[in-house]
Amino acid sequence: MNLHDRIYLYMSIQLLIHVLSVSLSSHWDIEHIVFGEDVILTCIINVCSNSVKSWVGGQSYDLLCRSNFSTNPSKYEMISEDSGRSFGLRIKNFTFDDVNCKYTCTCGLHQYTSILDVEAINYTYPPRIIENSNFQTAEEYVVDVVIEVYPLPTCFIKYEGRDIQVNLTSNSSTLSTFDKRRFGSNKMYKGRIKHTLQIIKPNNCDGNLLVTCEVDSRNYTVYKQNVSMCKDHSDINVTTINEQYVTVFVIIIACALFLLGVVLLWKRVKQRKPCEMSCLDNTSNLKCIWKKQPENNNEPQTVVDEPLIQL
């Protein structure tokens, strides 16, 4: 082997060692996925300094970000670290379209590519209502919703200070099985929350009803509704109050009529007394005139008072 071949072999070995070392020290990582929230992919390349950084990926495997430029700012954002050896990609409002596809981080001539496989990542799918059959009667409110969620939650119904724990029951054979429609063989639980809420006290017939679920130590509001059941009770109260008002009104009218009759009778008696006394009183300015009755009439003669005119 001549000197030229030795030099070429040495440079090839050094290049291979460099490539292997870069490959072993380059990767991107993700800790936890919550569907519907922002997710960050972190790329670490030890030899990356001031080189141009970029991200390529997604369903169509297109350019997502390059330095401070984003092809879709509402969806992707480049995140730079102070150390210079790592940078990230923020994926906003993470959905099923963002999983099970390749993502490549590049820094200068160095890059790392991997598939975002949701099966190998800890993830949370917050509860989402897919069927709503709630209904209300005169005396109760029936909560009946079907949700999709992962992992299995602990759910509560809260109404005016009452916390009622409810179990997630099977709506169909899809409970505790794999949902393969959107993201492979990953688990997606589908279940029903059903509970009849009865109003015990008439004065506790209006308020906010909440259905909440705890998933991975986080609370999510599944359903919120202002429930008012005061109509029937208010009609009863109004009817009772009206009856009381009518009774008081009738009593007042009766008392007023009674007092009016007493006053009229008292005035009539007071007007007759001077006339009766005038016939016997010599000082009165009235004189008594005796009217003659028919001869065959045995009734006493009538006395009529007439004023005495003095000249």
PDB file of C-alpha atoms in Angstrom:
ATOM      1  CA  MET A   1       0.000   0.000   0.000  1.00  0.00           C
ATOM      2  CA  ASN A   2       1.502   3.278  -1.091  1.00  0.00           C
ATOM      3  CA  LEU A   3       1.441   6.515   0.826  1.00  0.00           C
ATOM      4  CA  HIS A   4      -1.513   7.924  -1.111  1.00  0.00           C
ATOM      5  CA  ASP A   5      -3.667   4.936  -0.288  1.00  0.00           C
ATOM      6  CA  ARG A   6      -2.718   5.124   3.361  1.00  0.00           C
ATOM      7  CA  ILE A   7      -3.672   8.795   3.541  1.00  0.00           C
ATOM      8  CA  TYR A   8      -7.017   8.102   1.846  1.00  0.00           C
ATOM      9  CA  LEU A   9      -7.769   5.207   4.235  1.00  0.00           C
ATOM     10  CA  TYR A  10      -6.888   7.315   7.257  1.00  0.00           C
ATOM     11  CA  MET A  11      -9.163  10.178   6.155  1.00  0.00           C
ATOM     12  CA  SER A  12     -12.000   7.749   5.452  1.00  0.00           C
ATOM     13  CA  ILE A  13     -11.713   6.206   8.902  1.00  0.00           C
ATOM     14  CA  GLN A  14     -11.657   9.634  10.558  1.00  0.00           C
ATOM     15  CA  LEU A  15     -14.692  10.734   8.575  1.00  0.00           C
ATOM     16  CA  LEU A  16     -16.554   7.564   9.531  1.00  0.00           C
ATOM     17  CA  ILE A  17     -15.708   8.071  13.202  1.00  0.00           C
ATOM     18  CA  HIS A  18     -16.904  11.669  12.998  1.00  0.00           C
ATOM     19  CA  VAL A  19     -20.166  10.684  11.320  1.00  0.00           C
ATOM     20  CA  LEU A  20     -20.798   7.953  13.881  1.00  0.00           C
ATOM     21  CA  SER A  21     -20.053  10.269  16.770  1.00  0.00           C
ATOM     22  CA  VAL A  22     -22.382  12.908  15.386  1.00  0.00           C
ATOM     23  CA  SER A  23     -25.103  10.322  14.801  1.00  0.00           C
ATOM     24  CA  LEU A  24     -24.801   8.993  18.321  1.00  0.00           C
ATOM     25  CA  SER A  25     -24.928  12.481  19.834  1.00  0.00           C
ATOM     26  CA  SER A  26     -27.785  13.778  17.624  1.00  0.00           C
ATOM     27  CA  HIS A  27     -31.430  13.114  18.391  1.00  0.00           C
ATOM     28  CA  TRP A  28     -34.707  14.810  18.976  1.00  0.00           C
ATOM     29  CA  ASP A  29     -36.897  14.029  21.971  1.00  0.00           C
ATOM     30  CA  ILE A  30     -40.423  14.578  23.259  1.00  0.00           C
ATOM     31  CA  GLU A  31     -41.586  14.007  26.820  1.00  0.00           C
ATOM     32  CA  HIS A  32     -45.375  14.023  26.836  1.00  0.00           C
ATOM     33  CA  ILE A  33     -48.192  14.672  24.393  1.00  0.00           C
ATOM     34  CA  VAL A  34     -51.524  16.244  25.298  1.00  0.00           C
ATOM     35  CA  PHE A  35     -53.812  16.336  22.298  1.00  0.00           C
ATOM     36  CA  GLY A  36     -55.234  19.774  21.680  1.00  0.00           C
ATOM     37  CA  GLU A  37     -52.293  21.544  23.357  1.00  0.00           C
ATOM     38  CA  ASP A  38     -48.832  22.648  22.206  1.00  0.00           C
ATOM     39  CA  VAL A  39     -46.124  19.971  21.929  1.00  0.00           C
ATOM     40  CA  ILE A  40     -42.358  20.640  21.712  1.00  0.00           C
ATOM     41  CA  LEU A  41     -39.837  18.465  19.885  1.00  0.00           C
ATOM     42  CA  THR A  42     -36.295  19.075  21.178  1.00  0.00           C
ATOM     43  CA  CYS A  43     -33.325  18.449  18.877  1.00  0.00           C
ATOM     44  CA  ILE A  44     -29.818  17.988  20.368  1.00  0.00           C
ATOM     45  CA  ILE A  45     -26.757  18.084  18.100  1.00  0.00           C
ATOM     46  CA  ASN A  46     -23.492  18.464  20.015  1.00  0.00           C
ATOM     47  CA  VAL A  47     -21.537  19.940  17.095  1.00  0.00           C
ATOM     48  CA  CYS A  48     -24.233  22.503  16.294  1.00  0.00           C
ATOM     49  CA  SER A  49     -23.207  26.090  16.998  1.00  0.00           C
ATOM     50  CA  ASN A  50     -24.025  29.024  14.736  1.00  0.00           C
ATOM     51  CA  SER A  51     -25.070  26.937  11.759  1.00  0.00           C
ATOM     52  CA  VAL A  52     -28.446  27.292  10.055  1.00  0.00           C
ATOM     53  CA  LYS A  53     -31.107  25.250  11.858  1.00  0.00           C
ATOM     54  CA  SER A  54     -34.257  23.846  10.309  1.00  0.00           C
ATOM     55  CA  TRP A  55     -37.116  21.387  10.799  1.00  0.00           C
ATOM     56  CA  VAL A  56     -38.740  19.221   8.128  1.00  0.00           C
ATOM     57  CA  GLY A  57     -41.673  16.877   8.728  1.00  0.00           C
ATOM     58  CA  GLY A  58     -45.410  16.448   8.988  1.00  0.00           C
ATOM     59  CA  GLN A  59     -47.776  14.378   6.863  1.00  0.00           C
ATOM     60  CA  SER A  60     -46.307  15.756   3.606  1.00  0.00           C
ATOM     61  CA  TYR A  61     -42.747  15.953   4.972  1.00  0.00           C
ATOM     62  CA  ASP A  62     -42.250  19.601   4.004  1.00  0.00           C
ATOM     63  CA  LEU A  63     -40.097  22.392   5.399  1.00  0.00           C
ATOM     64  CA  LEU A  64     -41.662  23.592   8.652  1.00  0.00           C
ATOM     65  CA  CYS A  65     -39.146  26.090  10.069  1.00  0.00           C
ATOM     66  CA  ARG A  66     -35.765  27.481   9.077  1.00  0.00           C
ATOM     67  CA  SER A  67     -33.925  29.720  11.554  1.00  0.00           C
ATOM     68  CA  ASN A  68     -36.560  32.280  12.601  1.00  0.00           C
ATOM     69  CA  PHE A  69     -38.832  31.629   9.592  1.00  0.00           C
ATOM     70  CA  SER A  70     -41.961  29.453   9.808  1.00  0.00           C
ATOM     71  CA  THR A  71     -43.905  28.228   6.805  1.00  0.00           C
ATOM     72  CA  ASN A  72     -47.060  28.142   8.952  1.00  0.00           C
ATOM     73  CA  PRO A  73     -46.770  30.441  12.016  1.00  0.00           C
ATOM     74  CA  SER A  74     -50.172  29.401  13.344  1.00  0.00           C
ATOM     75  CA  LYS A  75     -48.980  25.780  13.493  1.00  0.00           C
ATOM     76  CA  TYR A  76     -45.162  25.710  13.830  1.00  0.00           C
ATOM     77  CA  GLU A  77     -42.596  27.779  15.709  1.00  0.00           C
ATOM     78  CA  MET A  78     -38.802  27.451  16.016  1.00  0.00           C
ATOM     79  CA  ILE A  79     -37.445  27.523  19.576  1.00  0.00           C
ATOM     80  CA  SER A  80     -33.757  28.369  20.110  1.00  0.00           C
ATOM     81  CA  GLU A  81     -31.831  27.360  23.231  1.00  0.00           C
ATOM     82  CA  ASP A  82     -29.170  29.570  24.849  1.00  0.00           C
ATOM     83  CA  SER A  83     -26.625  26.738  24.822  1.00  0.00           C
ATOM     84  CA  GLY A  84     -26.566  26.625  21.032  1.00  0.00           C
ATOM     85  CA  ARG A  85     -26.384  22.827  20.947  1.00  0.00           C
ATOM     86  CA  SER A  86     -30.145  22.290  21.079  1.00  0.00           C
ATOM     87  CA  PHE A  87     -33.204  23.826  19.488  1.00  0.00           C
ATOM     88  CA  GLY A  88     -36.856  22.906  19.335  1.00  0.00           C
ATOM     89  CA  LEU A  89     -40.006  22.811  17.242  1.00  0.00           C
ATOM     90  CA  ARG A  90     -43.294  23.904  18.801  1.00  0.00           C
ATOM     91  CA  ILE A  91     -46.286  22.149  17.232  1.00  0.00           C
ATOM     92  CA  LYS A  92     -49.386  24.104  18.159  1.00  0.00           C
ATOM     93  CA  ASN A  93     -52.758  22.475  18.830  1.00  0.00           C
ATOM     94  CA  PHE A  94     -51.403  18.952  18.464  1.00  0.00           C
ATOM     95  CA  THR A  95     -53.800  16.643  16.579  1.00  0.00           C
ATOM     96  CA  PHE A  96     -53.881  13.158  15.091  1.00  0.00           C
ATOM     97  CA  ASP A  97     -52.503  14.578  11.830  1.00  0.00           C
ATOM     98  CA  ASP A  98     -49.212  15.315  13.612  1.00  0.00           C
ATOM     99  CA  VAL A  99     -48.444  11.747  14.712  1.00  0.00           C
ATOM    100  CA  ASN A 100     -46.947   8.719  12.981  1.00  0.00           C
ATOM    101  CA  CYS A 101     -44.911  10.775  10.509  1.00  0.00           C
ATOM    102  CA  LYS A 102     -41.220  11.662  10.119  1.00  0.00           C
ATOM    103  CA  TYR A 103     -39.562  14.766  11.597  1.00  0.00           C
ATOM    104  CA  THR A 104     -36.001  15.833  10.762  1.00  0.00           C
ATOM    105  CA  CYS A 105     -33.956  18.437  12.616  1.00  0.00           C
ATOM    106  CA  THR A 106     -30.972  19.882  10.748  1.00  0.00           C
ATOM    107  CA  CYS A 107     -28.042  22.017  11.897  1.00  0.00           C
ATOM    108  CA  GLY A 108     -25.604  22.850   9.133  1.00  0.00           C
ATOM    109  CA  LEU A 109     -24.504  19.556   7.578  1.00  0.00           C
ATOM    110  CA  HIS A 110     -25.762  17.480  10.497  1.00  0.00           C
ATOM    111  CA  GLN A 111     -29.289  16.126  10.830  1.00  0.00           C
ATOM    112  CA  TYR A 112     -31.391  13.575  12.681  1.00  0.00           C
ATOM    113  CA  THR A 113     -34.608  11.910  11.459  1.00  0.00           C
ATOM    114  CA  SER A 114     -37.119   9.829  13.370  1.00  0.00           C
ATOM    115  CA  ILE A 115     -40.806   8.939  13.321  1.00  0.00           C
ATOM    116  CA  LEU A 116     -43.059  10.481  15.932  1.00  0.00           C
ATOM    117  CA  ASP A 117     -44.605   7.203  17.030  1.00  0.00           C
ATOM    118  CA  VAL A 118     -47.325   7.944  19.565  1.00  0.00           C
ATOM    119  CA  GLU A 119     -47.310   4.312  20.731  1.00  0.00           C
ATOM    120  CA  ALA A 120     -43.865   4.819  22.234  1.00  0.00           C
ATOM    121  CA  ILE A 121     -44.775   8.122  23.928  1.00  0.00           C
ATOM    122  CA  ASN A 122     -46.768   8.923  27.031  1.00  0.00           C
ATOM    123  CA  TYR A 123     -49.850  10.782  25.828  1.00  0.00           C
ATOM    124  CA  THR A 124     -53.164  12.144  27.092  1.00  0.00           C
ATOM    125  CA  TYR A 125     -56.330  12.566  25.105  1.00  0.00           C
ATOM    126  CA  PRO A 126     -58.606  14.943  27.078  1.00  0.00           C
ATOM    127  CA  PRO A 127     -62.278  13.950  27.331  1.00  0.00           C
ATOM    128  CA  ARG A 128     -64.339  15.025  24.344  1.00  0.00           C
ATOM    129  CA  ILE A 129     -68.128  14.711  23.986  1.00  0.00           C
ATOM    130  CA  ILE A 130     -69.207  12.802  20.894  1.00  0.00           C
ATOM    131  CA  GLU A 131     -72.857  12.268  21.906  1.00  0.00           C
ATOM    132  CA  ASN A 132     -75.062  14.470  24.067  1.00  0.00           C
ATOM    133  CA  SER A 133     -78.476  13.167  25.164  1.00  0.00           C
ATOM    134  CA  ASN A 134     -79.099  15.326  28.229  1.00  0.00           C
ATOM    135  CA  PHE A 135     -82.714  16.155  28.992  1.00  0.00           C
ATOM    136  CA  GLN A 136     -84.719  17.901  31.699  1.00  0.00           C
ATOM    137  CA  THR A 137     -88.102  17.204  33.274  1.00  0.00           C
ATOM    138  CA  ALA A 138     -90.111  19.112  35.851  1.00  0.00           C
ATOM    139  CA  GLU A 139     -88.300  17.595  38.826  1.00  0.00           C
ATOM    140  CA  GLU A 140     -84.970  16.243  37.544  1.00  0.00           C
ATOM    141  CA  TYR A 141     -82.104  16.675  35.122  1.00  0.00           C
ATOM    142  CA  VAL A 142     -80.650  13.630  33.369  1.00  0.00           C
ATOM    143  CA  VAL A 143     -76.974  13.823  32.397  1.00  0.00           C
ATOM    144  CA  ASP A 144     -76.282  11.469  29.485  1.00  0.00           C
ATOM    145  CA  VAL A 145     -73.087  12.014  27.480  1.00  0.00           C
ATOM    146  CA  VAL A 146     -70.702   9.742  25.586  1.00  0.00           C
ATOM    147  CA  ILE A 147     -67.040  10.758  25.622  1.00  0.00           C
ATOM    148  CA  GLU A 148     -63.711   9.733  24.114  1.00  0.00           C
ATOM    149  CA  VAL A 149     -60.750   9.861  26.474  1.00  0.00           C
ATOM    150  CA  TYR A 150     -57.379   8.315  27.329  1.00  0.00           C
ATOM    151  CA  PRO A 151     -56.400   7.099  29.849  1.00  0.00           C
ATOM    152  CA  LEU A 152     -59.469   6.107  31.871  1.00  0.00           C
ATOM    153  CA  PRO A 153     -60.701   9.090  33.910  1.00  0.00           C
ATOM    154  CA  THR A 154     -62.417   9.681  37.225  1.00  0.00           C
ATOM    155  CA  CYS A 155     -65.501  11.812  36.611  1.00  0.00           C
ATOM    156  CA  PHE A 156     -67.739  13.915  38.841  1.00  0.00           C
ATOM    157  CA  ILE A 157     -71.037  15.745  38.533  1.00  0.00           C
ATOM    158  CA  LYS A 158     -71.056  18.995  40.490  1.00  0.00           C
ATOM    159  CA  TYR A 159     -74.236  20.903  41.243  1.00  0.00           C
ATOM    160  CA  GLU A 160     -74.686  23.579  43.899  1.00  0.00           C
ATOM    161  CA  GLY A 161     -72.170  22.190  46.384  1.00  0.00           C
ATOM    162  CA  ARG A 162     -72.823  18.533  45.665  1.00  0.00           C
ATOM    163  CA  ASP A 163     -69.998  16.386  44.207  1.00  0.00           C
ATOM    164  CA  ILE A 164     -71.238  13.084  42.804  1.00  0.00           C
ATOM    165  CA  GLN A 165     -68.703  10.596  41.494  1.00  0.00           C
ATOM    166  CA  VAL A 166     -69.885   8.729  38.408  1.00  0.00           C
ATOM    167  CA  ASN A 167     -68.397   5.751  36.636  1.00  0.00           C
ATOM    168  CA  LEU A 168     -67.576   5.569  32.952  1.00  0.00           C
ATOM    169  CA  THR A 169     -69.789   2.771  31.650  1.00  0.00           C
ATOM    170  CA  SER A 170     -69.699   1.007  28.313  1.00  0.00           C
ATOM    171  CA  ASN A 171     -71.718   2.637  25.565  1.00  0.00           C
ATOM    172  CA  SER A 172     -70.901  -0.182  23.131  1.00  0.00           C
ATOM    173  CA  SER A 173     -68.258  -2.821  22.575  1.00  0.00           C
ATOM    174  CA  THR A 174     -65.701  -0.086  21.864  1.00  0.00           C
ATOM    175  CA  LEU A 175     -64.902   0.452  25.552  1.00  0.00           C
ATOM    176  CA  SER A 176     -61.407  -0.742  26.508  1.00  0.00           C
ATOM    177  CA  THR A 177     -60.554  -1.555  22.883  1.00  0.00           C
ATOM    178  CA  PHE A 178     -58.222   0.002  20.355  1.00  0.00           C
ATOM    179  CA  ASP A 179     -59.488   2.797  18.160  1.00  0.00           C
ATOM    180  CA  LYS A 180     -57.673   2.205  14.862  1.00  0.00           C
ATOM    181  CA  ARG A 181     -59.513   4.753  12.738  1.00  0.00           C
ATOM    182  CA  ARG A 182     -57.113   7.639  13.239  1.00  0.00           C
ATOM    183  CA  PHE A 183     -53.836   6.679  14.846  1.00  0.00           C
ATOM    184  CA  GLY A 184     -53.026   3.045  14.545  1.00  0.00           C
ATOM    185  CA  SER A 185     -53.261   0.671  17.455  1.00  0.00           C
ATOM    186  CA  ASN A 186     -53.280   3.285  20.208  1.00  0.00           C
ATOM    187  CA  LYS A 187     -55.789   3.108  22.993  1.00  0.00           C
ATOM    188  CA  MET A 188     -58.828   5.340  22.937  1.00  0.00           C
ATOM    189  CA  TYR A 189     -61.580   4.726  25.474  1.00  0.00           C
ATOM    190  CA  LYS A 190     -65.183   5.461  24.648  1.00  0.00           C
ATOM    191  CA  GLY A 191     -67.726   5.443  27.444  1.00  0.00           C
ATOM    192  CA  ARG A 192     -70.965   6.885  28.774  1.00  0.00           C
ATOM    193  CA  ILE A 193     -71.600   9.124  31.767  1.00  0.00           C
ATOM    194  CA  LYS A 194     -75.224   8.879  32.873  1.00  0.00           C
ATOM    195  CA  HIS A 195     -76.799  10.124  36.079  1.00  0.00           C
ATOM    196  CA  THR A 196     -80.194  11.445  37.158  1.00  0.00           C
ATOM    197  CA  LEU A 197     -79.965  14.578  39.260  1.00  0.00           C
ATOM    198  CA  GLN A 198     -83.023  15.204  41.438  1.00  0.00           C
ATOM    199  CA  ILE A 199     -83.863  18.519  43.057  1.00  0.00           C
ATOM    200  CA  ILE A 200     -84.371  17.978  46.773  1.00  0.00           C
ATOM    201  CA  LYS A 201     -85.161  21.516  47.953  1.00  0.00           C
ATOM    202  CA  PRO A 202     -87.323  24.012  46.015  1.00  0.00           C
ATOM    203  CA  ASN A 203     -84.927  26.844  46.921  1.00  0.00           C
ATOM    204  CA  ASN A 204     -82.062  24.893  45.357  1.00  0.00           C
ATOM    205  CA  CYS A 205     -83.526  24.648  41.865  1.00  0.00           C
ATOM    206  CA  ASP A 206     -81.236  26.950  39.910  1.00  0.00           C
ATOM    207  CA  GLY A 207     -77.477  26.771  39.433  1.00  0.00           C
ATOM    208  CA  ASN A 208     -74.516  25.637  37.319  1.00  0.00           C
ATOM    209  CA  LEU A 209     -74.162  21.955  36.559  1.00  0.00           C
ATOM    210  CA  LEU A 210     -70.630  20.734  35.788  1.00  0.00           C
ATOM    211  CA  VAL A 211     -69.363  17.404  34.531  1.00  0.00           C
ATOM    212  CA  THR A 212     -65.619  17.157  35.180  1.00  0.00           C
ATOM    213  CA  CYS A 213     -63.098  14.377  34.622  1.00  0.00           C
ATOM    214  CA  GLU A 214     -59.656  13.907  36.147  1.00  0.00           C
ATOM    215  CA  VAL A 215     -57.165  12.530  33.625  1.00  0.00           C
ATOM    216  CA  ASP A 216     -53.484  12.125  34.511  1.00  0.00           C
ATOM    217  CA  SER A 217     -53.921  14.328  37.602  1.00  0.00           C
ATOM    218  CA  ARG A 218     -55.456  17.121  35.527  1.00  0.00           C
ATOM    219  CA  ASN A 219     -59.068  18.276  35.730  1.00  0.00           C
ATOM    220  CA  TYR A 220     -61.069  18.849  32.556  1.00  0.00           C
ATOM    221  CA  THR A 221     -64.531  20.371  32.271  1.00  0.00           C
ATOM    222  CA  VAL A 222     -66.520  18.056  30.013  1.00  0.00           C
ATOM    223  CA  TYR A 223     -69.919  19.739  30.228  1.00  0.00           C
ATOM    224  CA  LYS A 224     -71.237  22.957  31.726  1.00  0.00           C
ATOM    225  CA  GLN A 225     -74.859  24.061  31.804  1.00  0.00           C
ATOM    226  CA  ASN A 226     -77.004  26.458  33.798  1.00  0.00           C
ATOM    227  CA  VAL A 227     -79.903  24.338  35.045  1.00  0.00           C
ATOM    228  CA  SER A 228     -83.107  26.063  36.115  1.00  0.00           C
ATOM    229  CA  MET A 229     -85.932  24.019  37.623  1.00  0.00           C
ATOM    230  CA  CYS A 230     -87.672  26.859  39.454  1.00  0.00           C
ATOM    231  CA  LYS A 231     -90.639  27.207  37.116  1.00  0.00           C
ATOM    232  CA  ASP A 232     -93.027  24.792  38.819  1.00  0.00           C
ATOM    233  CA  HIS A 233     -91.983  25.847  42.325  1.00  0.00           C
ATOM    234  CA  SER A 234     -92.285  29.515  41.476  1.00  0.00           C
ATOM    235  CA  ASP A 235     -95.807  28.971  40.107  1.00  0.00           C
ATOM    236  CA  ILE A 236     -96.787  27.352  43.378  1.00  0.00           C
ATOM    237  CA  ASN A 237     -95.272  30.185  45.392  1.00  0.00           C
ATOM    238  CA  VAL A 238     -96.944  32.835  43.241  1.00  0.00           C
ATOM    239  CA  THR A 239    -100.323  31.087  43.572  1.00  0.00           C
ATOM    240  CA  THR A 240     -99.958  30.904  47.365  1.00  0.00           C
ATOM    241  CA  ILE A 241     -98.981  34.557  47.591  1.00  0.00           C
ATOM    242  CA  ASN A 242    -101.926  35.604  45.377  1.00  0.00           C
ATOM    243  CA  GLU A 243    -104.343  33.639  47.548  1.00  0.00           C
ATOM    244  CA  GLN A 244    -103.004  35.364  50.653  1.00  0.00           C
ATOM    245  CA  TYR A 245    -103.393  38.781  49.005  1.00  0.00           C
ATOM    246  CA  VAL A 246    -106.996  37.981  47.991  1.00  0.00           C
ATOM    247  CA  THR A 247    -107.869  36.883  51.544  1.00  0.00           C
ATOM    248  CA  VAL A 248    -106.448  40.066  53.075  1.00  0.00           C
ATOM    249  CA  PHE A 249    -108.224  42.189  50.455  1.00  0.00           C
ATOM    250  CA  VAL A 250    -111.589  40.537  51.172  1.00  0.00           C
ATOM    251  CA  ILE A 251    -111.136  41.086  54.919  1.00  0.00           C
ATOM    252  CA  ILE A 252    -110.285  44.752  54.381  1.00  0.00           C
ATOM    253  CA  ILE A 253    -113.339  45.272  52.132  1.00  0.00           C
ATOM    254  CA  ALA A 254    -115.617  43.553  54.672  1.00  0.00           C
ATOM    255  CA  CYS A 255    -114.261  45.704  57.499  1.00  0.00           C
ATOM    256  CA  ALA A 256    -114.686  48.845  55.412  1.00  0.00           C
ATOM    257  CA  LEU A 257    -118.322  47.988  54.583  1.00  0.00           C
ATOM    258  CA  PHE A 258    -119.040  47.226  58.232  1.00  0.00           C
ATOM    259  CA  LEU A 259    -117.586  50.561  59.362  1.00  0.00           C
ATOM    260  CA  LEU A 260    -119.507  52.385  56.634  1.00  0.00           C
ATOM    261  CA  GLY A 261    -122.775  50.793  57.804  1.00  0.00           C
ATOM    262  CA  VAL A 262    -122.056  51.759  61.412  1.00  0.00           C
ATOM    263  CA  VAL A 263    -121.331  55.375  60.412  1.00  0.00           C
ATOM    264  CA  LEU A 264    -124.513  55.640  58.306  1.00  0.00           C
ATOM    265  CA  LEU A 265    -126.646  54.170  61.107  1.00  0.00           C
ATOM    266  CA  TRP A 266    -125.085  56.520  63.655  1.00  0.00           C
ATOM    267  CA  LYS A 267    -125.804  59.546  61.442  1.00  0.00           C
ATOM    268  CA  ARG A 268    -129.427  58.489  60.936  1.00  0.00           C
ATOM    269  CA  VAL A 269    -130.022  58.035  64.649  1.00  0.00           C
ATOM    270  CA  LYS A 270    -128.406  61.405  65.374  1.00  0.00           C
ATOM    271  CA  GLN A 271    -130.688  63.176  62.864  1.00  0.00           C
ATOM    272  CA  ARG A 272    -133.914  61.724  64.391  1.00  0.00           C
ATOM    273  CA  LYS A 273    -133.243  62.679  68.021  1.00  0.00           C
ATOM    274  CA  PRO A 274    -133.867  66.503  67.661  1.00  0.00           C
ATOM    275  CA  CYS A 275    -137.265  65.890  66.041  1.00  0.00           C
ATOM    276  CA  GLU A 276    -138.403  63.524  68.757  1.00  0.00           C
ATOM    277  CA  MET A 277    -137.399  65.939  71.496  1.00  0.00           C
ATOM    278  CA  SER A 278    -138.850  69.018  69.824  1.00  0.00           C
ATOM    279  CA  CYS A 279    -142.461  68.148  70.558  1.00  0.00           C
ATOM    280  CA  LEU A 280    -141.807  68.032  74.287  1.00  0.00           C
ATOM    281  CA  ASP A 281    -139.422  70.917  74.466  1.00  0.00           C
ATOM    282  CA  ASN A 282    -141.092  74.376  74.827  1.00  0.00           C
ATOM    283  CA  THR A 283    -137.890  76.119  73.867  1.00  0.00           C
ATOM    284  CA  SER A 284    -137.604  74.337  70.531  1.00  0.00           C
ATOM    285  CA  ASN A 285    -138.179  76.344  67.363  1.00  0.00           C
ATOM    286  CA  LEU A 286    -140.226  73.429  65.978  1.00  0.00           C
ATOM    287  CA  LYS A 287    -143.961  73.027  66.524  1.00  0.00           C
ATOM    288  CA  CYS A 288    -145.891  69.766  66.399  1.00  0.00           C
ATOM    289  CA  ILE A 289    -148.818  69.433  63.995  1.00  0.00           C
ATOM    290  CA  TRP A 290    -151.245  66.632  64.616  1.00  0.00           C
ATOM    291  CA  LYS A 291    -152.493  65.078  61.400  1.00  0.00           C
ATOM    292  CA  LYS A 292    -155.962  63.619  61.456  1.00  0.00           C
ATOM    293  CA  GLN A 293    -156.402  59.995  60.559  1.00  0.00           C
ATOM    294  CA  PRO A 294    -159.473  58.450  59.001  1.00  0.00           C
ATOM    295  CA  GLU A 295    -162.368  57.962  61.431  1.00  0.00           C
ATOM    296  CA  ASN A 296    -162.378  54.214  61.338  1.00  0.00           C
ATOM    297  CA  ASN A 297    -158.664  53.960  61.789  1.00  0.00           C
ATOM    298  CA  ASN A 298    -157.670  53.080  65.329  1.00  0.00           C
ATOM    299  CA  GLU A 299    -154.015  53.884  64.758  1.00  0.00           C
ATOM    300  CA  PRO A 300    -152.586  56.808  66.752  1.00  0.00           C
ATOM    301  CA  GLN A 301    -152.392  60.188  65.138  1.00  0.00           C
ATOM    302  CA  THR A 302    -149.157  61.223  63.517  1.00  0.00           C
ATOM    303  CA  VAL A 303    -147.199  64.149  64.749  1.00  0.00           C
ATOM    304  CA  VAL A 304    -145.243  66.169  62.187  1.00  0.00           C
ATOM    305  CA  ASP A 305    -142.625  68.694  63.155  1.00  0.00           C
ATOM    306  CA  GLU A 306    -142.667  71.960  61.295  1.00  0.00           C
ATOM    307  CA  PRO A 307    -140.426  74.905  61.894  1.00  0.00           C
ATOM    308  CA  LEU A 308    -141.920  77.725  63.955  1.00  0.00           C
ATOM    309  CA  ILE A 309    -141.614  80.997  62.113  1.00  0.00           C
ATOM    310  CA  GLN A 310    -141.306  83.947  64.430  1.00  0.00           C
ATOM    311  CA  LEU A 311    -142.195  87.410  63.101  1.00  0.00           C
TER     312      LEU A 311
END
